[in-house]
Short mmCIF file of C-alpha atoms and ligand atoms in Angstrom, two decimals:
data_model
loop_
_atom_site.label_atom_id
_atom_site.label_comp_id
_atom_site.label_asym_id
_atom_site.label_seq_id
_atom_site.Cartn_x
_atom_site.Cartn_y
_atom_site.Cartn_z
CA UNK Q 1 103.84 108.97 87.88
CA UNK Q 2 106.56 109.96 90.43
CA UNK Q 3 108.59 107.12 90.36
CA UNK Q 4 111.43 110.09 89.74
CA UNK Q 5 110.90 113.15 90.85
CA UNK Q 6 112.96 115.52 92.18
CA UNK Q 7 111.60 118.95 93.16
CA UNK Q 8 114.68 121.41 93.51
CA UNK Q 9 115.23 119.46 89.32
CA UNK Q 10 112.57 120.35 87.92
CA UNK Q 11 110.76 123.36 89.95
CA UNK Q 12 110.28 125.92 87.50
CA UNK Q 13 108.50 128.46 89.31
CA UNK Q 14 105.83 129.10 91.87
CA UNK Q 15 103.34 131.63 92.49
CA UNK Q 16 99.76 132.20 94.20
CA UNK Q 17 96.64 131.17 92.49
CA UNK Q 18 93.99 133.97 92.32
CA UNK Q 19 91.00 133.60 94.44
CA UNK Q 20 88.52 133.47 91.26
CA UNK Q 21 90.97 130.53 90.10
CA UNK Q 22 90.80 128.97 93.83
CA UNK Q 23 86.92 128.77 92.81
CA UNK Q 24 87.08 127.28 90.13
CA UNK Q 25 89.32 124.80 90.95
CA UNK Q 26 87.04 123.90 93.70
CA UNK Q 27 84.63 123.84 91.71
CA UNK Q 28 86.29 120.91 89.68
CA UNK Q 29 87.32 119.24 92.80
CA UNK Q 30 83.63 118.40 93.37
CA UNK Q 31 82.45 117.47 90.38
CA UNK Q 32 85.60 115.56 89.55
CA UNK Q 33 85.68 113.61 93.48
CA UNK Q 34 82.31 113.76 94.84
CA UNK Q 35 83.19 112.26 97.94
CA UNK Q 36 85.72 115.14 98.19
CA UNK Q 37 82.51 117.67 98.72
CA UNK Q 38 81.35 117.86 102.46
CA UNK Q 39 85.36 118.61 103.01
CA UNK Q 40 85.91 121.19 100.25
CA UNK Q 41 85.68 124.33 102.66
CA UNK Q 42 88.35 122.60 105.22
CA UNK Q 43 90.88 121.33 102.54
CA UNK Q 44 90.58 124.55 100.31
CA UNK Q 45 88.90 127.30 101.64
CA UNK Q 46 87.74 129.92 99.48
CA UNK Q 47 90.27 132.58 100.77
CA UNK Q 48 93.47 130.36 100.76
CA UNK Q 49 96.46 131.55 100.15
CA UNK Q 50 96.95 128.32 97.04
CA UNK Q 51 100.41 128.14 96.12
CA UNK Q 52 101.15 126.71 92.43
CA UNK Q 53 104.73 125.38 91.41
CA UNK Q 54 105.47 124.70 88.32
CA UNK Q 55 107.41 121.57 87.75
CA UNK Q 56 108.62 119.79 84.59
CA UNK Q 57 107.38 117.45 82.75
CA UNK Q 58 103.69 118.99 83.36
CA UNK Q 59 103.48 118.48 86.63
CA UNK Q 60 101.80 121.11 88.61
CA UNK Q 61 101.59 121.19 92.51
CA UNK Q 62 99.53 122.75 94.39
CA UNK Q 63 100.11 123.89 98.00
CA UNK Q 64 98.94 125.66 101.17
CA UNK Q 65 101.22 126.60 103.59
CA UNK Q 66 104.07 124.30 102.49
CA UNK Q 67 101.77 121.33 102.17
CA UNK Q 68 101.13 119.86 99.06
CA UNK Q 69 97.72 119.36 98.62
CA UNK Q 70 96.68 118.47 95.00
CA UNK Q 71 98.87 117.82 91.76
CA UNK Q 72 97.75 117.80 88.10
CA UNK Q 73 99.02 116.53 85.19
CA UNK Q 74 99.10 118.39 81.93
CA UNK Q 75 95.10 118.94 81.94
CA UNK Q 76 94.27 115.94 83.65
CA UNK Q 77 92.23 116.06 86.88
CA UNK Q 78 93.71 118.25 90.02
CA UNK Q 79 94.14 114.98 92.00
CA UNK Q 80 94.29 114.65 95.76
CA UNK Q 81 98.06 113.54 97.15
CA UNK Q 82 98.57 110.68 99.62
CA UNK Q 83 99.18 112.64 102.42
CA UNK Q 84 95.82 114.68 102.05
CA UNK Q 85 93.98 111.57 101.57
CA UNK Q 86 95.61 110.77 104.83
CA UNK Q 87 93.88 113.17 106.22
CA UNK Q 88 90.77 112.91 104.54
CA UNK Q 89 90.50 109.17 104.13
CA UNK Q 90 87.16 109.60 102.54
CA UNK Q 91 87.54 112.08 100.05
CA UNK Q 92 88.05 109.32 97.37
CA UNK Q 93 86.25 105.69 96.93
CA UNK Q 94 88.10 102.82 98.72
CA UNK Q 95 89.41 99.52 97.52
CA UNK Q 96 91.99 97.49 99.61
CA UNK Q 97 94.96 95.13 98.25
CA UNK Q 98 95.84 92.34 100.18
CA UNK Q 99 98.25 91.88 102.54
CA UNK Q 100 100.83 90.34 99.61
CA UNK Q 101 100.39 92.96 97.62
CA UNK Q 102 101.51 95.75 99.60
CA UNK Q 103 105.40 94.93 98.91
CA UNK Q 104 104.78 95.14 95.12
CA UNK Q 105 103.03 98.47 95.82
CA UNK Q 106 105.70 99.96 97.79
CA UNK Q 107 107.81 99.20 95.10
CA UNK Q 108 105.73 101.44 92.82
CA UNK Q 109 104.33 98.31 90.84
CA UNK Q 110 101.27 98.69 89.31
CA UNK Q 111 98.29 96.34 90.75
CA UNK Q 112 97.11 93.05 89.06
CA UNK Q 113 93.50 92.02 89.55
CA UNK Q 114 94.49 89.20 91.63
CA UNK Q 115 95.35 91.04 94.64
CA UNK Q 116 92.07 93.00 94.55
CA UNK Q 117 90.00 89.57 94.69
CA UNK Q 118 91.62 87.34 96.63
CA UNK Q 119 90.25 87.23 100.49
CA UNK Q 120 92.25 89.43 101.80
CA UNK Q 121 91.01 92.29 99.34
CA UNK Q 122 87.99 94.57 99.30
CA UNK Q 123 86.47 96.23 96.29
CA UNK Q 124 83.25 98.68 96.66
CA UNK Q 125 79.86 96.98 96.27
CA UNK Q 126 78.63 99.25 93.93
CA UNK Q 127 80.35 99.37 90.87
CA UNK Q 128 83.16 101.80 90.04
CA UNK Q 129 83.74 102.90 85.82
CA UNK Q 130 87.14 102.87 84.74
CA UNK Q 131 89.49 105.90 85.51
CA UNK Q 132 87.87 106.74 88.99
CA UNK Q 133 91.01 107.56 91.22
CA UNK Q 134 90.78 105.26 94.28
CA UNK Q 135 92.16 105.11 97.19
CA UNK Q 136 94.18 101.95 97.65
CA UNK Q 137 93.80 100.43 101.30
CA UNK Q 138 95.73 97.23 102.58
CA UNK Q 139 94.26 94.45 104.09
CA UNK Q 140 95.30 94.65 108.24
CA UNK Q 141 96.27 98.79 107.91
CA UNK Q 142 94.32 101.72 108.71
CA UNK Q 143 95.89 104.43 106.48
CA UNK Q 144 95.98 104.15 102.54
CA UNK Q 145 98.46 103.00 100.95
CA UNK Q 146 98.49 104.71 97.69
CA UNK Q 147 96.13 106.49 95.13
CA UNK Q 148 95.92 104.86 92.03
CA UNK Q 149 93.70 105.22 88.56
CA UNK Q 150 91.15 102.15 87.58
CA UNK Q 151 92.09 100.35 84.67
CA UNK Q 152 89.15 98.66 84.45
CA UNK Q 153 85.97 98.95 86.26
CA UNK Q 154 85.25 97.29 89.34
CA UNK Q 155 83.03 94.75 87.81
CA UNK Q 156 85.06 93.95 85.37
CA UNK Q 157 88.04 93.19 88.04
CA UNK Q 158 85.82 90.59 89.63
CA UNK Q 159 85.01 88.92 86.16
CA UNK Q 160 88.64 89.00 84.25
CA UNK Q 161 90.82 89.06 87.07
CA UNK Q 162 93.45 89.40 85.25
CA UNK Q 163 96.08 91.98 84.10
CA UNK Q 164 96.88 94.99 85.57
CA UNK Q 165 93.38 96.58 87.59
CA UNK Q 166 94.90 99.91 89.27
CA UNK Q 167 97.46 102.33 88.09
CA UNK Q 168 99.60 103.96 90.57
CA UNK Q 169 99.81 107.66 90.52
CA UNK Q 170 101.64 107.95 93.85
CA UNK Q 171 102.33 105.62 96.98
CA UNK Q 172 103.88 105.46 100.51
CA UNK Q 173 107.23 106.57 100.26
CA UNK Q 174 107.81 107.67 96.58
CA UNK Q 175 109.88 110.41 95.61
CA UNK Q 176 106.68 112.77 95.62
CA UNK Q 177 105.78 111.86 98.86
CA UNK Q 178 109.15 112.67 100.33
CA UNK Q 179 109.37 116.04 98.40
CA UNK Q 180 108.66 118.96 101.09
CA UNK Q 181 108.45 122.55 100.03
CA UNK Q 182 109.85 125.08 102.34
CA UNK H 1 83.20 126.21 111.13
CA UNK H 2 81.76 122.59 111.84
CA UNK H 3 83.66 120.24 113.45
CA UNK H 4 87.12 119.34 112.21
CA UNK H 5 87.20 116.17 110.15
CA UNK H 6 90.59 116.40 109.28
CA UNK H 7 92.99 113.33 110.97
CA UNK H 8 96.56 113.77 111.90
CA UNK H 9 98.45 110.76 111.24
CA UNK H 10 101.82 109.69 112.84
CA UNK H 11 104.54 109.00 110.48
CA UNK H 12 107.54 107.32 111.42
CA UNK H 13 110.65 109.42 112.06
CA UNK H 14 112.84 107.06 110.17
CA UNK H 15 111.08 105.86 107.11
CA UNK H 16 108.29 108.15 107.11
CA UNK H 17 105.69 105.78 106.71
CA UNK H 18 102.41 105.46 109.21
CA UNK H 19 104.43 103.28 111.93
CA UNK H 20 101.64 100.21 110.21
CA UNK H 21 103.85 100.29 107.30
CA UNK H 22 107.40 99.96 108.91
CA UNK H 23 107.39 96.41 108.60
CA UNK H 24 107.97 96.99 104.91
CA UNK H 25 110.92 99.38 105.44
CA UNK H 26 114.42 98.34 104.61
CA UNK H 27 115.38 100.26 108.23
CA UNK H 28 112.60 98.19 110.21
CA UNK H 29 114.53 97.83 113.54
CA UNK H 30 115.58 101.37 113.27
CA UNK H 31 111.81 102.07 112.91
CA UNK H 32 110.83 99.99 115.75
CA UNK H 33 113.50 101.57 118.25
CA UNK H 34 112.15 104.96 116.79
CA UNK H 35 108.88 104.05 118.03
CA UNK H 36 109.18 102.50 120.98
CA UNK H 37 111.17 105.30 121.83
CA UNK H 38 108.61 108.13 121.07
CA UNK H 39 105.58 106.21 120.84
CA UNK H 40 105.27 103.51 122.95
CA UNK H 41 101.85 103.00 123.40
CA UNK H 42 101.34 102.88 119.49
CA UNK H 43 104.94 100.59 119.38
CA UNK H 44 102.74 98.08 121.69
CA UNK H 45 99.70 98.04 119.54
CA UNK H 46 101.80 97.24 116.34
CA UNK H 47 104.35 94.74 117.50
CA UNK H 48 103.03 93.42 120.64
CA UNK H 49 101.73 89.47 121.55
CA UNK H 50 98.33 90.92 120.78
CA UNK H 51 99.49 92.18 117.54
CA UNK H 52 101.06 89.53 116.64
CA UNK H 53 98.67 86.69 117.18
CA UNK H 54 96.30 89.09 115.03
CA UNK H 55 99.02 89.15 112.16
CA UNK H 56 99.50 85.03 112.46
CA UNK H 57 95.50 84.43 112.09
CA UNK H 58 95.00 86.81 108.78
CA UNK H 59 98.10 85.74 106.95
CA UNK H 60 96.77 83.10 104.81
CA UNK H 61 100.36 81.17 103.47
CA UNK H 62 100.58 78.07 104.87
CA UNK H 63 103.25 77.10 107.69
CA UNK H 64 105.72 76.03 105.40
CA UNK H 65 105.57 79.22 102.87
CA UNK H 66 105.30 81.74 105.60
CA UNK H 67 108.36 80.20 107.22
CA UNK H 68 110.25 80.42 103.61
CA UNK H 69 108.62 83.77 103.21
CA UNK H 70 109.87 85.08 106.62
CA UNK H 71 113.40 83.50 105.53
CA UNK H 72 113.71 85.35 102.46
CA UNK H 73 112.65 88.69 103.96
CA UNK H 74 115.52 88.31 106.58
CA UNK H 75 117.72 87.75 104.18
CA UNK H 76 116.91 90.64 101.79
CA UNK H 77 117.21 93.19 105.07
CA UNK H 78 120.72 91.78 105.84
CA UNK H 79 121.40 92.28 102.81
CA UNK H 80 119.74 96.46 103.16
CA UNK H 81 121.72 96.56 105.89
CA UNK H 82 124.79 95.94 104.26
CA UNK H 83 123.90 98.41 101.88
CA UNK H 84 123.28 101.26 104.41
CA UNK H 85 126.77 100.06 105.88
CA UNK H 86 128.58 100.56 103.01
CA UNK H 87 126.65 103.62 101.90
CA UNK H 88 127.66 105.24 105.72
CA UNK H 89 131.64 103.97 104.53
CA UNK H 90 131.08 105.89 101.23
CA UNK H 91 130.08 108.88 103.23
CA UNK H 92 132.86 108.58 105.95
CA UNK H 93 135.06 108.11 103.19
CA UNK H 94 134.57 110.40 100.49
CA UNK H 95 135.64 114.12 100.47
CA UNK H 96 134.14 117.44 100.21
CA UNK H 97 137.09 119.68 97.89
CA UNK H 98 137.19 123.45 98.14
CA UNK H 99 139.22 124.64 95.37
CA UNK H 100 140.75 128.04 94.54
CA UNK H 101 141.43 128.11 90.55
CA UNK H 102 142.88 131.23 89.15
CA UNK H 103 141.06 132.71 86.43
CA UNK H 104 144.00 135.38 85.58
CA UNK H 105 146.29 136.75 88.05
CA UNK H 106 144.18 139.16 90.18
CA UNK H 107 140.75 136.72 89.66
CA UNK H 108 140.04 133.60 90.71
CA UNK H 109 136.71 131.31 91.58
CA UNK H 110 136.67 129.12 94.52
CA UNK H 111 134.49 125.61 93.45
CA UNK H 112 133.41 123.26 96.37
CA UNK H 113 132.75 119.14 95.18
CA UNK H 114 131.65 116.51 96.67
CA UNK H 115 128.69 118.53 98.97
CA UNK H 116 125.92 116.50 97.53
CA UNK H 117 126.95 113.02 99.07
CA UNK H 118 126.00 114.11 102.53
CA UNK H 119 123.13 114.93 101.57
CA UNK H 120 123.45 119.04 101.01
CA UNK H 121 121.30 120.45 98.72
CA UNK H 122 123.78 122.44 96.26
CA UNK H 123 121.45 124.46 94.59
CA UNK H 124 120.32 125.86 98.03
CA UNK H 125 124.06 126.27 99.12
CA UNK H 126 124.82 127.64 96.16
CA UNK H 127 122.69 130.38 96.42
CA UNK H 128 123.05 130.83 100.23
CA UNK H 129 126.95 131.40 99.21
CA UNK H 130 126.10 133.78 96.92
CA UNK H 131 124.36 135.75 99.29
CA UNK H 132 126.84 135.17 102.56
CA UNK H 133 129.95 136.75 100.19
CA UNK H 134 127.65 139.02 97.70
CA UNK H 135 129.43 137.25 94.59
CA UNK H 136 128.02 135.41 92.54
CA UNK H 137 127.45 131.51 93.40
CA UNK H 138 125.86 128.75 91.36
CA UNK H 139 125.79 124.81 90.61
CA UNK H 140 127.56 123.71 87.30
CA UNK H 141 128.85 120.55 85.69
CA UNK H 142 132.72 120.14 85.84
CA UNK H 143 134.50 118.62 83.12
CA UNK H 144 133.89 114.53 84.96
CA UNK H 145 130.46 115.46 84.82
CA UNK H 146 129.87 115.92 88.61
CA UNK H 147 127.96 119.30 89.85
CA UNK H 148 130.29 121.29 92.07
CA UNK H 149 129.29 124.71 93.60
CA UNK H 150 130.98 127.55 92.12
CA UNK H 151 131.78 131.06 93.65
CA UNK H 152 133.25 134.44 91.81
CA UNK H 153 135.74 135.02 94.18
CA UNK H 154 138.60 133.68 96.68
CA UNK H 155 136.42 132.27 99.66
CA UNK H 156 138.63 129.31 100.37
CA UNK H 157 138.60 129.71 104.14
CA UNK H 158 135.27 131.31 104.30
CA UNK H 159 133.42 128.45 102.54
CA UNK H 160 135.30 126.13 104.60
CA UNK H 161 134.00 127.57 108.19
CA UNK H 162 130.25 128.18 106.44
CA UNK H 163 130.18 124.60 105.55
CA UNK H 164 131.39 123.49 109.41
CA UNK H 165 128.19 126.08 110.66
CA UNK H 166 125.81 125.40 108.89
CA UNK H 167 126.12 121.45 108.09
CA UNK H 168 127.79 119.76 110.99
CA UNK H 169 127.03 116.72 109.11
CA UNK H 170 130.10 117.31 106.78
CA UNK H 171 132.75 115.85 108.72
CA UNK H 172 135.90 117.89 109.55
CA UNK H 173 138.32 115.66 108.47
CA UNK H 174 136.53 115.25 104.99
CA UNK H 175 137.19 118.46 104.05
CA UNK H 176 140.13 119.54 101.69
CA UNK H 177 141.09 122.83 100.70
CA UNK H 178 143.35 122.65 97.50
CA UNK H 179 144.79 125.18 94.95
CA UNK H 180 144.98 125.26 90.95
CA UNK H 181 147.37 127.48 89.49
CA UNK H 182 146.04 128.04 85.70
CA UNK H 183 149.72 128.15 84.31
CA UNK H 184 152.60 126.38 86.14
CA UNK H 185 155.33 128.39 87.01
CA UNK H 186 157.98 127.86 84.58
CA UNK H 187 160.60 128.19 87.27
CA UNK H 188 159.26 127.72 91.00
CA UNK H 189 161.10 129.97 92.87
CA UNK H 190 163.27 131.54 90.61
CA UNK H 191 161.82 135.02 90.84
CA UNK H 192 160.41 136.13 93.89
CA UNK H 193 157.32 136.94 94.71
ZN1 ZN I 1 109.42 103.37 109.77
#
C-alpha cells in the first residue's frame, strides 16, 4: 500500500483527534485486533494528545508525539504500523516467512504460500480466517518483518499452497516506514 | 501504570533496519562498520563465528546453490555500489542555480534549482525563505518541468549565504548565482546607466 508514498506530496492537513473520538477509536482497536487489548492504555491512552494527517489517496495517519502509530485506509480498519508492532510484537497474530523469502519481501512483493510452508516457515496452530492482519516474522530474526493482510486463511495455505497467501500493507524499509513527521 | 511492555528496538543508523536485517541492505558494509562502531556487542552477536555457524546450519540450499547464491548476491552489491558511486558523482556534479529574473524594471523574483538533489526538502525551504525575507516564497514547476523555489523579491546573495547555514551539505562550489534580464538591451552600453 506504500510502495510510493511521499508525505510532504500528499499531506493535506493535520489536526488533533477529540478525546470522545480517541475512545472510540480504541474502542475499534480492540474489537478489530484482540491481541492489541492488554496494551490499549500504553499505546493510546485515553487522554492522548492523537494527531490525524490527512494524506491523499485516503490515507489517514495517525500520530502521538511525532510517531506514527496507526494508519487507515478509506474506512478500512485503523491498522497498527511496523514500527508500533515493533514495539508491541504481540499486538497482532504471528506467522513467519522463511529465510528466502525475506528478499522478495523487502522488495515489497507480495507472499506466495510456498514460503509460509516450507521448513523454515511458521503459521499459527489454530486457524486464522482470511483478512486477519498478521504480523509477518522471518525465519532466524527477532523483529517482524512486515504487516501484511491474509489472502486466504491459514488452513487453506497449508492445503493449496499456492498463489499469493499474504498481502503486504507495509514492510521494513518502505517509503512509509521512512516517512517521519516533525 | 503496570509494568511497561513496550520494547525499544535498535535500528541501524544507515539503512534503518533492526541491525538483523542489514544483511539485506544494498549498504551492508556501511551497516556493519555502523555497528561495530556503536554497537559492538550487538555487531558480535550478528556477524560473529557463533553467528555464523548458526546461519550455515539453518540455511537449507545445498553447497553448491548457496555458493551460486552467495555469488550472485556479491555481484548485485557491486553492482549497488556502483550505483551509490555514481549517484555521489551526480551530486558532486550537479548545481544548485540562484537566479534573479526581472519581472519589470523595479521587480524582480529570485528562483533557486537544483536544491532537491541533495536531498533539501523544497517545500520546507520554501517556506522557511518566505519567512527569513517576509516575501513571499513557494515551490513551482519551471517551464523543463523541474520544481525550483521561488521568492518575490531580489535575495540573490541572501539565499546564497541561507543555503551555506543552514545546509552545509550543498557544496560551495555547486552553487551559481546567475541573472535574467526579461528584455535584452537593444544596445549594451550605449546609454548609461
Ligand atoms: Zn543497516
Amino acid at each position: 500500500m506504500f510502495k510510493k508514498f511521499n508525505l510532504q506530496e500528499t499531506m493535506s492537513g493535520q489536526n488533533s483527534v477529540k478525546s470522545s473520538v480517541v475512545r472510540g477509536i480504541r474502542t475499534k482497536l480492540v474489537d478489530q485486533f484482540p491481541e492489541l487489548g492488554p496494551y490499549v492504555d500504553e499505546i493510546l491512552p485515553k487522554k492522548a494528545n492523537l494527531i490525524q494527517v490527512k494524506c491523499k489517496d485516503h490515507i489517514t495517519l495517525f500520530a502521538i508525539d511525532n510517531e506514527i502509530l496507526f494508519f487507515q485506509h478509506f474506512n478500512d480498519p485503523i491498522t497498527p504500523t511496523l514500527r508500533l508492532l515493533h514495539q508491541f510484537p504481540n499486538i497482532l497474530p504471528h506467522v513467519q516467512v522463511d529465510r528466502g523469502a525475506i528478499k522478495f519481501v523487502l522488495s515489497g512483493a507480495n507472499i506466495m504460500c510456498p514460503g509460509l510452508t516450507s521448513p523454515g516457515a511458521k503459521l499459527p496452530e489454530k486457524s486464522l480466517p482470511v483478512d486477519t492482519v498478521v504480523a509477518v516474522m522471518a525465519e532466524g530474526k527477532e523483529h517482524a518483518l512486515a504487516i501484511g493482510v491474509l489472502k486466504m486463511s491459514t488452513d487453506e495455505i497449508k492445503t493449496i499452497n499456492k498463489g499469493i497467501g499474504v498481502d503486504l500493507i507495509q514492510y521494513l524499509s518502505d517509503p512509509l516506514w521512512k516517512t517521519h513527521l516533525d | 501504570m503496570s509494568a511497561t511492555t513496550k520494547k525499544t528496538v535498535l535500528y541501524c543508523g544507515v539503512c534503518g533496519m533492526p541491525p538483523e536485517y542489514c544483511e539485506f541492505s544494498a549498504a551492508k558494509k556501511k551497516c556493519q562498520e555502523w555497528l561495530s562502531s556503536k554497537y559492538p556487542e550487538e555487531h558480535e552477536r550478528l556477524y560473529g563465528d557463533a553467528a555464523i555457524t548458526e546461519k550455515l546450519a539453518q540455511t537449507n540450499l545445498s553447497e553448491d546453490k548457496a555458493a551460486k547464491e552467495a555469488a550472485r548476491m556479491e555481484k548485485a552489491m557491486s553492482k549497488e555500489e556502483a550505483r551509490m558511486a555514481r549517484e555521489l558523482e551526480k551530486k558532486m556534479s550537479s548545481r544548485v542555480v540562484i537566479k534573479r529574473v526581472e519581472r519589470n524594471k523595479r521587480k524582480c523574483v529570485t528562483s533557486v534549482q537544483g536544491l532537491e538533489i541533495f536531498g533539501v526538502d523544497l517545500k520546507k525551504t520554501a517556506k522557511n525563505f518566505a519567512n527569513h525575507f517576509a516575501c513571499g516564497g513557494s515551490v513551482s514547476k519551471n517551464p523543463q518541468g523541474q520544481d525550483e523555489i521561488v521568492v518575490q523579491g531580489d535575495f540573490s546573495d541572501e539565499i546564497l549565504e541561507l543555503i551555506l547555514k543552514m545546509h552545509p551539505e550543498v557544496p560551495k562550489d555547486n552553487i551559481e548565482q546567475v541573472e535574467e534580464k526579461k528584455s535584452k538591451k537593444k544596445a549594451p552600453g550605449a546609454v548609461g546607466a
